[in-house]
XYZ file of C-alpha atoms in Angstrom:
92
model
C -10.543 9.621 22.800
C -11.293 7.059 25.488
C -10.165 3.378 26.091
C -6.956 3.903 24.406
C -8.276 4.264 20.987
C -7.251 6.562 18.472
C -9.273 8.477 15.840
C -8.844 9.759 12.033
C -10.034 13.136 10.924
C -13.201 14.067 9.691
C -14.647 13.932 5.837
C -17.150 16.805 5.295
C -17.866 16.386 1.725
C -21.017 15.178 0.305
C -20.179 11.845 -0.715
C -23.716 10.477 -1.181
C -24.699 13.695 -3.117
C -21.619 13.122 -5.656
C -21.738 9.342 -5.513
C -20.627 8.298 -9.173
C -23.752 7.228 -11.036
C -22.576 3.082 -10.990
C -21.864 3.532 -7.437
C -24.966 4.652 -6.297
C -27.371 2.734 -3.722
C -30.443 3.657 -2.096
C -29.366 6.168 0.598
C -25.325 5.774 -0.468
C -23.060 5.384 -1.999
C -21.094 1.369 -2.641
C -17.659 1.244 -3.281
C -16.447 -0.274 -6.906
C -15.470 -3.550 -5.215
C -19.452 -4.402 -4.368
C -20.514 -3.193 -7.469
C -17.895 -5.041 -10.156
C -16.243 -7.351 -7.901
C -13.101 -7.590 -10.027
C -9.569 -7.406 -8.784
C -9.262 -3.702 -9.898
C -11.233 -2.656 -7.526
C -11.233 -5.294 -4.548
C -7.534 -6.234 -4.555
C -7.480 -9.619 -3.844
C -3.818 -10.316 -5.709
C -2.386 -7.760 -3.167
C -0.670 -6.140 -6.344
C -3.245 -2.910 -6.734
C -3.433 0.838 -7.440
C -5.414 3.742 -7.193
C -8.379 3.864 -9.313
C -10.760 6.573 -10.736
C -12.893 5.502 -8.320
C -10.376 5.559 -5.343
C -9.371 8.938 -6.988
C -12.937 10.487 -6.755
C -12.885 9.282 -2.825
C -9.576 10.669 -2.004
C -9.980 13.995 -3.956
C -13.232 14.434 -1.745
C -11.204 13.441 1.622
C -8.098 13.084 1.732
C -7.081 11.474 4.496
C -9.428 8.680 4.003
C -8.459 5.612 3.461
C -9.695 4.920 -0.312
C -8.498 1.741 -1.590
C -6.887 -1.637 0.090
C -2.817 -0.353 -0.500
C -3.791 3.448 0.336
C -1.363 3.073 3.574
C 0.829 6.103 2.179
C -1.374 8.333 2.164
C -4.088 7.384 4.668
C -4.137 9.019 7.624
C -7.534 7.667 9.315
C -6.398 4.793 11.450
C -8.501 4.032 14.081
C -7.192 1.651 16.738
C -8.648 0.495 19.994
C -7.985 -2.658 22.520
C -10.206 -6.088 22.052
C -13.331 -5.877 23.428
C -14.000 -2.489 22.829
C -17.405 -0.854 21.811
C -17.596 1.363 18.063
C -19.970 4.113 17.307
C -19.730 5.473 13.591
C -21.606 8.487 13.154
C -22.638 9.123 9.722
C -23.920 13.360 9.606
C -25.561 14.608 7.078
């Protein structure tokens, strides 16, 4: 990639399509944190695990990273300089 930046691998699986029924938003899918804003799920003690949720994520890409402390076995890291311009593409 250009600028210096680094890039993750790609997710192909139909996230959206699977989205777990409590998750779901018009054209998505949220993750838990959004929709039950508890410390399970948004990990604002800095002491959390996987969850189901996380689970269902990571089973579907695995590389992704799924939950806040998901460092171990994340391996999307993008990283570019300051100042630098992001395009996310979204396929469908």
């Amino acid at each position: 990639m250009s600028n210096g930046c680094t890039c993750g691998k790609r997710c192909t699986a139909d996230i959206n399509g699977q989205c777990p029924n409590e998750l779901k938003a018009p054209g998505g899918c949220n993750n838990p944190c959004t929709v039950f804003k508890t410390d399970q799920y948004c990990c604002n003690s800095g002491s959390c695990g996987p969850t189901d949720y996380s689970k269902f994520f990571k089973d579907r890409c695995p590389a992704a990273y799924s939950y806040p402390k998901d460092d171990a076995t994340s391996k999307v890291v993008f990283t570019c300089p300051g100042g630098t311009n992001y395009k996310v593409v979204f396929c469908p």
